[in-house]
């Protein structure tokens, strides 16, 4: 290659003064794709460097241009080798473009070969590390299954022994005991862990005031918290108001019930004897007995005159979630997780009727006001049912909920009912036609117990969000939202003073 820009001279001067000419020769490095894939990025670079060294000898001028890559350290990465080569070639703009594009490729995770190798090594280490725990986990699982089997056997043995003790330890009736105390001849004789006895006075409700008129006069829109006291150290799940006195009974997960004076919160009496969580309590209409249902599948009757448990009713195959006395006081209904409801003779303790028809657990039971023979059950199969207690036949099914029902309640006139489910939906039903009147949402919280006020115009719902929702039963218009229970409100009842509630915090709160 001759520089044509030089001036023409004679041959002799040209031969003597001709400048040095740099010649660039394209060198082709034979290296197949298969060899590069098999060798890997770092190995292929080493191979290329070795071949460049071999070719650098001929021609000498061409080798001086490309030998810069061979001078890079053997442990250099692809990026470092390219940087070194471009710097040796004196191509700063090409180097700048290479650095920018290389950074983009790194940001886009388009360099998978080295990263994939590193991840593969890390995953292999993790697999090896966690494989060391598999024998320990298998041993723990074996021990857990053995413990569960032993516990099941112990529970069966305990139940058999308890039944044998109950059969052999029938309590004797006290001399001169009234006929109404006949349940003392049945079942368990667990002593009530008592505090001071009930105040002196009539235990019948002949002289009580008309609670309906008193409760109807309370304006739920103006309620304020007037009292609160700790009833249990663990969550309380149910409430019952004394039909004659200003007292409330609470049932708790600690397997006990306790009675308190309202509004002071002074403890009056407590009862122990259940071996499972206590989910339901109910007063006898004449305030002679208290019924309790618990997770031990037993229903207990407690006498206030004798101040102890006078009967334990067995028959359910799972925990009892609801109990309710008939208005006449002769019968007691119970709802259980065994998908059945039972009707008991309150005086003799015999099971008079077993109501079967629900496809899942029965969570609540309530008698229709007025002393008739109709009761309502609420089930986890998303339906509520009305039953004829005399025949044991289902009279009406209330369908429309999309989740398990938690509670059911009649209005004071017995012509309407409310049901609440686990998704926070509360429905009011017209029982003459079985039609849904209104649907109220407490979502996203689940709805617990629902109750009507004495006028039947206001519905109160306890929700798992800790709030008490007061709304009209006619159209669901919200009247008030009362906050208060941490961890969720479990139950609420309208009373002459206003409203009483309990919840997961174990407190009883009085609103007036």
mmCIF file of C-alpha atoms in Angstrom, residues 128-417:
data_model
loop_
_atom_site.group_PDB
_atom_site.id
_atom_site.type_symbol
_atom_site.label_atom_id
_atom_site.label_comp_id
_atom_site.label_asym_id
_atom_site.label_seq_id
_atom_site.Cartn_x
_atom_site.Cartn_y
_atom_site.Cartn_z
ATOM 1 C CA UNK A 128 -27.810 -30.475 50.684
ATOM 2 C CA UNK A 129 -28.459 -28.256 53.723
ATOM 3 C CA UNK A 130 -32.187 -28.956 53.920
ATOM 4 C CA UNK A 131 -31.743 -32.656 53.264
ATOM 5 C CA UNK A 132 -30.111 -32.819 56.687
ATOM 6 C CA UNK A 133 -33.461 -31.865 58.283
ATOM 7 C CA UNK A 134 -35.557 -34.551 56.576
ATOM 8 C CA UNK A 135 -34.741 -37.313 59.109
ATOM 9 C CA UNK A 136 -35.528 -34.943 61.987
ATOM 10 C CA UNK A 137 -38.852 -33.929 60.426
ATOM 11 C CA UNK A 138 -39.794 -37.552 59.820
ATOM 12 C CA UNK A 139 -38.998 -38.415 63.437
ATOM 13 C CA UNK A 140 -41.047 -35.465 64.735
ATOM 14 C CA UNK A 141 -43.980 -36.480 62.525
ATOM 15 C CA UNK A 142 -43.823 -40.026 63.856
ATOM 16 C CA UNK A 143 -43.791 -38.781 67.456
ATOM 17 C CA UNK A 144 -46.689 -36.405 66.769
ATOM 18 C CA UNK A 145 -48.845 -39.149 65.255
ATOM 19 C CA UNK A 146 -48.070 -41.404 68.209
ATOM 20 C CA UNK A 147 -49.033 -38.636 70.644
ATOM 21 C CA UNK A 148 -52.320 -38.048 68.810
ATOM 22 C CA UNK A 149 -53.169 -41.744 68.998
ATOM 23 C CA UNK A 150 -52.339 -41.845 72.713
ATOM 24 C CA UNK A 151 -54.456 -38.771 73.352
ATOM 25 C CA UNK A 152 -57.424 -40.295 71.525
ATOM 26 C CA UNK A 153 -57.131 -43.450 73.620
ATOM 27 C CA UNK A 154 -56.903 -41.404 76.821
ATOM 28 C CA UNK A 155 -59.993 -39.400 75.876
ATOM 29 C CA UNK A 156 -61.960 -42.585 75.236
ATOM 30 C CA UNK A 157 -60.793 -44.058 78.525
ATOM 31 C CA UNK A 158 -61.661 -40.851 80.368
ATOM 32 C CA UNK A 159 -65.161 -40.774 78.873
ATOM 33 C CA UNK A 160 -65.777 -44.407 79.832
ATOM 34 C CA UNK A 161 -64.619 -43.786 83.399
ATOM 35 C CA UNK A 162 -66.711 -40.618 83.670
ATOM 36 C CA UNK A 163 -69.805 -42.470 82.489
ATOM 37 C CA UNK A 164 -69.164 -45.262 85.005
ATOM 38 C CA UNK A 165 -68.743 -42.788 87.854
ATOM 39 C CA UNK A 166 -71.939 -40.957 86.917
ATOM 40 C CA UNK A 167 -73.898 -44.211 86.850
ATOM 41 C CA UNK A 168 -72.620 -45.314 90.264
ATOM 42 C CA UNK A 169 -72.740 -41.960 92.070
ATOM 43 C CA UNK A 170 -76.377 -40.960 91.826
ATOM 44 C CA UNK A 171 -77.010 -38.163 94.362
ATOM 45 C CA UNK A 172 -79.704 -38.638 96.975
ATOM 46 C CA UNK A 173 -82.583 -36.155 97.006
ATOM 47 C CA UNK A 174 -82.507 -33.875 100.015
ATOM 48 C CA UNK A 175 -85.380 -34.360 102.493
ATOM 49 C CA UNK A 176 -88.203 -31.947 101.833
ATOM 50 C CA UNK A 177 -86.824 -30.869 98.482
ATOM 51 C CA UNK A 178 -89.354 -29.331 96.178
ATOM 52 C CA UNK A 179 -90.640 -31.257 93.209
ATOM 53 C CA UNK A 180 -89.140 -28.666 90.909
ATOM 54 C CA UNK A 181 -85.696 -29.828 92.052
ATOM 55 C CA UNK A 182 -86.127 -33.325 90.640
ATOM 56 C CA UNK A 183 -83.132 -32.930 88.320
ATOM 57 C CA UNK A 184 -80.914 -33.514 91.363
ATOM 58 C CA UNK A 185 -81.534 -37.233 90.858
ATOM 59 C CA UNK A 186 -79.810 -37.169 87.483
ATOM 60 C CA UNK A 187 -76.285 -36.973 86.222
ATOM 61 C CA UNK A 188 -73.291 -35.246 87.705
ATOM 62 C CA UNK A 189 -73.136 -33.512 91.071
ATOM 63 C CA UNK A 190 -70.302 -31.102 90.303
ATOM 64 C CA UNK A 191 -70.234 -28.428 92.978
ATOM 65 C CA UNK A 192 -70.561 -24.830 91.849
ATOM 66 C CA UNK A 193 -67.486 -22.851 92.839
ATOM 67 C CA UNK A 194 -69.541 -20.236 94.588
ATOM 68 C CA UNK A 195 -68.986 -16.741 95.785
ATOM 69 C CA UNK A 196 -71.664 -15.149 98.043
ATOM 70 C CA UNK A 197 -75.188 -16.492 97.368
ATOM 71 C CA UNK A 198 -77.801 -14.583 95.424
ATOM 72 C CA UNK A 199 -79.384 -11.652 97.278
ATOM 73 C CA UNK A 200 -82.430 -12.454 99.345
ATOM 74 C CA UNK A 201 -85.704 -12.011 97.551
ATOM 75 C CA UNK A 202 -88.094 -13.741 95.220
ATOM 76 C CA UNK A 203 -86.582 -15.913 92.561
ATOM 77 C CA UNK A 204 -89.870 -16.016 90.679
ATOM 78 C CA UNK A 205 -90.655 -13.265 88.228
ATOM 79 C CA UNK A 206 -94.122 -12.406 89.496
ATOM 80 C CA UNK A 207 -93.143 -8.942 90.727
ATOM 81 C CA UNK A 208 -90.790 -7.918 87.928
ATOM 82 C CA UNK A 209 -91.557 -4.891 85.828
ATOM 83 C CA UNK A 210 -92.486 -5.055 82.214
ATOM 84 C CA UNK A 211 -89.051 -5.356 80.694
ATOM 85 C CA UNK A 212 -90.437 -4.918 77.193
ATOM 86 C CA UNK A 213 -91.632 -1.408 77.895
ATOM 87 C CA UNK A 214 -88.412 -0.482 79.647
ATOM 88 C CA UNK A 215 -86.212 -1.802 76.875
ATOM 89 C CA UNK A 216 -88.329 -0.275 74.147
ATOM 90 C CA UNK A 217 -87.818 3.155 75.693
ATOM 91 C CA UNK A 218 -84.034 2.970 75.244
ATOM 92 C CA UNK A 219 -82.771 4.951 72.256
ATOM 93 C CA UNK A 220 -79.951 2.860 70.815
ATOM 94 C CA UNK A 221 -78.771 5.816 68.740
ATOM 95 C CA UNK A 222 -77.699 7.654 71.872
ATOM 96 C CA UNK A 223 -75.940 4.811 73.664
ATOM 97 C CA UNK A 224 -72.658 5.454 75.440
ATOM 98 C CA UNK A 225 -70.353 3.181 77.405
ATOM 99 C CA UNK A 226 -71.267 3.478 81.091
ATOM 100 C CA UNK A 227 -69.444 0.497 82.562
ATOM 101 C CA UNK A 228 -66.924 -2.237 81.806
ATOM 102 C CA UNK A 229 -65.363 -4.968 83.908
ATOM 103 C CA UNK A 230 -63.160 -8.010 83.356
ATOM 104 C CA UNK A 231 -65.220 -11.187 83.518
ATOM 105 C CA UNK A 232 -62.621 -13.742 82.364
ATOM 106 C CA UNK A 233 -58.913 -13.830 81.654
ATOM 107 C CA UNK A 234 -59.620 -15.560 78.328
ATOM 108 C CA UNK A 235 -62.242 -14.859 75.634
ATOM 109 C CA UNK A 236 -65.892 -14.880 76.703
ATOM 110 C CA UNK A 237 -68.278 -16.386 74.162
ATOM 111 C CA UNK A 238 -71.830 -16.054 75.465
ATOM 112 C CA UNK A 239 -74.194 -14.020 77.648
ATOM 113 C CA UNK A 240 -77.465 -14.562 79.495
ATOM 114 C CA UNK A 241 -79.501 -11.972 81.420
ATOM 115 C CA UNK A 242 -81.223 -12.906 84.677
ATOM 116 C CA UNK A 243 -84.991 -12.677 84.057
ATOM 117 C CA UNK A 244 -85.691 -11.018 87.428
ATOM 118 C CA UNK A 245 -82.557 -9.302 88.712
ATOM 119 C CA UNK A 246 -79.982 -6.933 87.249
ATOM 120 C CA UNK A 247 -77.442 -9.687 86.719
ATOM 121 C CA UNK A 248 -75.622 -11.202 83.785
ATOM 122 C CA UNK A 249 -73.980 -14.602 83.298
ATOM 123 C CA UNK A 250 -71.015 -15.068 80.970
ATOM 124 C CA UNK A 251 -69.532 -18.277 79.558
ATOM 125 C CA UNK A 252 -65.898 -18.519 78.576
ATOM 126 C CA UNK A 253 -63.205 -20.593 76.932
ATOM 127 C CA UNK A 254 -61.862 -21.278 80.440
ATOM 128 C CA UNK A 255 -64.710 -23.844 80.828
ATOM 129 C CA UNK A 256 -66.532 -21.798 83.503
ATOM 130 C CA UNK A 257 -69.522 -19.496 83.785
ATOM 131 C CA UNK A 258 -69.680 -16.487 86.065
ATOM 132 C CA UNK A 259 -72.478 -14.257 87.336
ATOM 133 C CA UNK A 260 -72.076 -10.513 87.882
ATOM 134 C CA UNK A 261 -74.223 -7.714 89.195
ATOM 135 C CA UNK A 262 -75.057 -4.903 86.788
ATOM 136 C CA UNK A 263 -73.836 -2.233 86.512
ATOM 137 C CA UNK A 264 -71.215 -2.594 89.260
ATOM 138 C CA UNK A 265 -69.627 -5.780 87.925
ATOM 139 C CA UNK A 266 -69.558 -7.348 91.402
ATOM 140 C CA UNK A 267 -69.013 -11.121 91.183
ATOM 141 C CA UNK A 268 -71.932 -13.107 92.602
ATOM 142 C CA UNK A 269 -71.405 -16.763 91.674
ATOM 143 C CA UNK A 270 -69.407 -19.010 89.359
ATOM 144 C CA UNK A 271 -69.688 -22.573 88.124
ATOM 145 C CA UNK A 272 -67.012 -25.100 87.217
ATOM 146 C CA UNK A 273 -67.468 -28.617 85.930
ATOM 147 C CA UNK A 274 -67.225 -28.592 82.150
ATOM 148 C CA UNK A 275 -64.065 -29.989 80.614
ATOM 149 C CA UNK A 276 -64.321 -28.064 77.342
ATOM 150 C CA UNK A 277 -64.879 -24.513 76.184
ATOM 151 C CA UNK A 278 -68.223 -23.138 77.297
ATOM 152 C CA UNK A 279 -70.235 -21.780 74.369
ATOM 153 C CA UNK A 280 -73.799 -21.241 75.600
ATOM 154 C CA UNK A 281 -75.718 -20.319 78.756
ATOM 155 C CA UNK A 282 -79.449 -19.781 79.308
ATOM 156 C CA UNK A 283 -81.667 -18.949 82.300
ATOM 157 C CA UNK A 284 -84.819 -20.852 83.206
ATOM 158 C CA UNK A 285 -87.824 -18.512 82.772
ATOM 159 C CA UNK A 286 -88.491 -18.657 86.535
ATOM 160 C CA UNK A 287 -84.783 -18.162 87.307
ATOM 161 C CA UNK A 288 -84.585 -21.506 89.109
ATOM 162 C CA UNK A 289 -81.959 -23.085 86.850
ATOM 163 C CA UNK A 290 -79.125 -22.153 84.553
ATOM 164 C CA UNK A 291 -78.288 -24.340 81.547
ATOM 165 C CA UNK A 292 -74.811 -24.445 80.038
ATOM 166 C CA UNK A 293 -73.455 -26.161 76.925
ATOM 167 C CA UNK A 294 -69.784 -26.807 76.248
ATOM 168 C CA UNK A 295 -67.207 -28.462 74.060
ATOM 169 C CA UNK A 296 -67.287 -31.632 76.164
ATOM 170 C CA UNK A 297 -70.626 -32.492 74.468
ATOM 171 C CA UNK A 298 -72.488 -32.124 77.780
ATOM 172 C CA UNK A 299 -75.378 -29.923 78.878
ATOM 173 C CA UNK A 300 -75.386 -29.080 82.578
ATOM 174 C CA UNK A 301 -78.222 -27.780 84.757
ATOM 175 C CA UNK A 302 -77.273 -25.619 87.739
ATOM 176 C CA UNK A 303 -79.662 -24.949 90.633
ATOM 177 C CA UNK A 304 -79.477 -21.551 92.336
ATOM 178 C CA UNK A 305 -81.407 -22.809 95.359
ATOM 179 C CA UNK A 306 -79.042 -25.722 95.904
ATOM 180 C CA UNK A 307 -76.085 -23.762 94.569
ATOM 181 C CA UNK A 308 -74.575 -26.597 92.554
ATOM 182 C CA UNK A 309 -74.863 -28.618 89.348
ATOM 183 C CA UNK A 310 -77.899 -30.867 89.671
ATOM 184 C CA UNK A 311 -77.829 -32.669 86.299
ATOM 185 C CA UNK A 312 -75.569 -33.418 83.369
ATOM 186 C CA UNK A 313 -77.299 -34.361 80.131
ATOM 187 C CA UNK A 314 -75.399 -36.577 77.713
ATOM 188 C CA UNK A 315 -76.453 -37.520 74.207
ATOM 189 C CA UNK A 316 -74.694 -35.251 71.765
ATOM 190 C CA UNK A 317 -71.742 -36.647 69.879
ATOM 191 C CA UNK A 318 -69.816 -33.359 69.709
ATOM 192 C CA UNK A 319 -69.560 -29.975 71.389
ATOM 193 C CA UNK A 320 -72.722 -28.071 72.310
ATOM 194 C CA UNK A 321 -72.954 -24.571 70.800
ATOM 195 C CA UNK A 322 -76.405 -23.401 71.867
ATOM 196 C CA UNK A 323 -78.992 -23.913 74.635
ATOM 197 C CA UNK A 324 -82.431 -22.354 75.151
ATOM 198 C CA UNK A 325 -85.303 -22.905 77.609
ATOM 199 C CA UNK A 326 -88.901 -23.039 76.434
ATOM 200 C CA UNK A 327 -91.017 -20.121 77.684
ATOM 201 C CA UNK A 328 -92.908 -22.475 80.014
ATOM 202 C CA UNK A 329 -89.651 -23.809 81.451
ATOM 203 C CA UNK A 330 -90.563 -27.457 80.890
ATOM 204 C CA UNK A 331 -88.230 -28.130 77.977
ATOM 205 C CA UNK A 332 -84.653 -27.305 77.084
ATOM 206 C CA UNK A 333 -83.287 -27.285 73.531
ATOM 207 C CA UNK A 334 -79.618 -27.728 72.634
ATOM 208 C CA UNK A 335 -77.640 -27.373 69.389
ATOM 209 C CA UNK A 336 -74.488 -29.353 68.688
ATOM 210 C CA UNK A 337 -71.619 -29.750 66.275
ATOM 211 C CA UNK A 338 -72.905 -33.289 65.585
ATOM 212 C CA UNK A 339 -75.435 -31.717 63.134
ATOM 213 C CA UNK A 340 -78.386 -32.348 65.452
ATOM 214 C CA UNK A 341 -80.535 -30.475 67.939
ATOM 215 C CA UNK A 342 -82.119 -32.141 70.959
ATOM 216 C CA UNK A 343 -85.105 -31.339 73.139
ATOM 217 C CA UNK A 344 -84.759 -32.344 76.806
ATOM 218 C CA UNK A 345 -87.196 -32.690 79.649
ATOM 219 C CA UNK A 346 -85.972 -29.991 82.050
ATOM 220 C CA UNK A 347 -87.442 -31.792 85.063
ATOM 221 C CA UNK A 348 -86.481 -35.376 84.290
ATOM 222 C CA UNK A 349 -83.464 -34.899 82.040
ATOM 223 C CA UNK A 350 -84.695 -37.307 79.349
ATOM 224 C CA UNK A 351 -84.215 -36.540 75.668
ATOM 225 C CA UNK A 352 -87.711 -36.056 74.220
ATOM 226 C CA UNK A 353 -86.815 -35.354 70.605
ATOM 227 C CA UNK A 354 -83.783 -35.393 68.320
ATOM 228 C CA UNK A 355 -84.007 -33.060 65.340
ATOM 229 C CA UNK A 356 -81.928 -34.243 62.406
ATOM 230 C CA UNK A 357 -81.886 -32.801 58.922
ATOM 231 C CA UNK A 358 -78.992 -30.388 58.733
ATOM 232 C CA UNK A 359 -75.988 -31.434 56.672
ATOM 233 C CA UNK A 360 -73.461 -29.776 58.968
ATOM 234 C CA UNK A 361 -72.967 -28.552 62.527
ATOM 235 C CA UNK A 362 -75.832 -26.756 64.282
ATOM 236 C CA UNK A 363 -74.521 -23.559 65.878
ATOM 237 C CA UNK A 364 -77.583 -22.053 67.568
ATOM 238 C CA UNK A 365 -81.118 -22.789 68.689
ATOM 239 C CA UNK A 366 -83.997 -20.532 69.768
ATOM 240 C CA UNK A 367 -87.645 -21.008 70.807
ATOM 241 C CA UNK A 368 -90.376 -18.938 69.209
ATOM 242 C CA UNK A 369 -91.828 -16.459 71.750
ATOM 243 C CA UNK A 370 -95.364 -17.013 72.957
ATOM 244 C CA UNK A 371 -94.995 -20.487 74.423
ATOM 245 C CA UNK A 372 -95.669 -22.403 71.205
ATOM 246 C CA UNK A 373 -93.906 -25.531 70.095
ATOM 247 C CA UNK A 374 -91.753 -24.058 67.326
ATOM 248 C CA UNK A 375 -88.001 -23.670 67.536
ATOM 249 C CA UNK A 376 -85.370 -22.479 65.080
ATOM 250 C CA UNK A 377 -81.884 -23.838 64.383
ATOM 251 C CA UNK A 378 -78.957 -22.210 62.564
ATOM 252 C CA UNK A 379 -76.444 -24.474 60.854
ATOM 253 C CA UNK A 380 -73.068 -24.439 59.158
ATOM 254 C CA UNK A 381 -74.803 -25.832 56.058
ATOM 255 C CA UNK A 382 -75.857 -22.179 55.389
ATOM 256 C CA UNK A 383 -79.519 -22.730 56.237
ATOM 257 C CA UNK A 384 -81.836 -22.061 59.145
ATOM 258 C CA UNK A 385 -84.812 -24.288 59.890
ATOM 259 C CA UNK A 386 -88.045 -24.045 61.876
ATOM 260 C CA UNK A 387 -89.170 -27.249 63.605
ATOM 261 C CA UNK A 388 -92.336 -28.549 65.210
ATOM 262 C CA UNK A 389 -91.067 -29.704 68.600
ATOM 263 C CA UNK A 390 -93.986 -32.107 69.075
ATOM 264 C CA UNK A 391 -93.485 -34.088 65.874
ATOM 265 C CA UNK A 392 -89.826 -33.344 65.206
ATOM 266 C CA UNK A 393 -90.661 -32.334 61.636
ATOM 267 C CA UNK A 394 -89.166 -29.393 59.787
ATOM 268 C CA UNK A 395 -91.756 -26.704 59.114
ATOM 269 C CA UNK A 396 -89.758 -24.167 57.128
ATOM 270 C CA UNK A 397 -86.272 -23.749 55.677
ATOM 271 C CA UNK A 398 -84.644 -20.333 55.341
ATOM 272 C CA UNK A 399 -82.108 -20.294 52.509
ATOM 273 C CA UNK A 400 -80.038 -17.466 51.099
ATOM 274 C CA UNK A 401 -76.792 -17.293 53.038
ATOM 275 C CA UNK A 402 -73.503 -18.061 51.289
ATOM 276 C CA UNK A 403 -71.551 -18.959 54.452
ATOM 277 C CA UNK A 404 -72.007 -20.951 57.656
ATOM 278 C CA UNK A 405 -74.600 -19.506 60.029
ATOM 279 C CA UNK A 406 -73.371 -18.430 63.457
ATOM 280 C CA UNK A 407 -76.617 -17.517 65.219
ATOM 281 C CA UNK A 408 -80.377 -17.188 64.958
ATOM 282 C CA UNK A 409 -82.834 -15.076 66.943
ATOM 283 C CA UNK A 410 -86.599 -14.489 66.982
ATOM 284 C CA UNK A 411 -88.179 -11.084 67.201
ATOM 285 C CA UNK A 412 -90.235 -10.464 70.377
ATOM 286 C CA UNK A 413 -93.521 -10.964 68.507
ATOM 287 C CA UNK A 414 -92.330 -14.216 66.924
ATOM 288 C CA UNK A 415 -93.212 -13.111 63.390
ATOM 289 C CA UNK A 416 -89.694 -12.266 62.269
ATOM 290 C CA UNK A 417 -86.256 -13.788 62.740
#
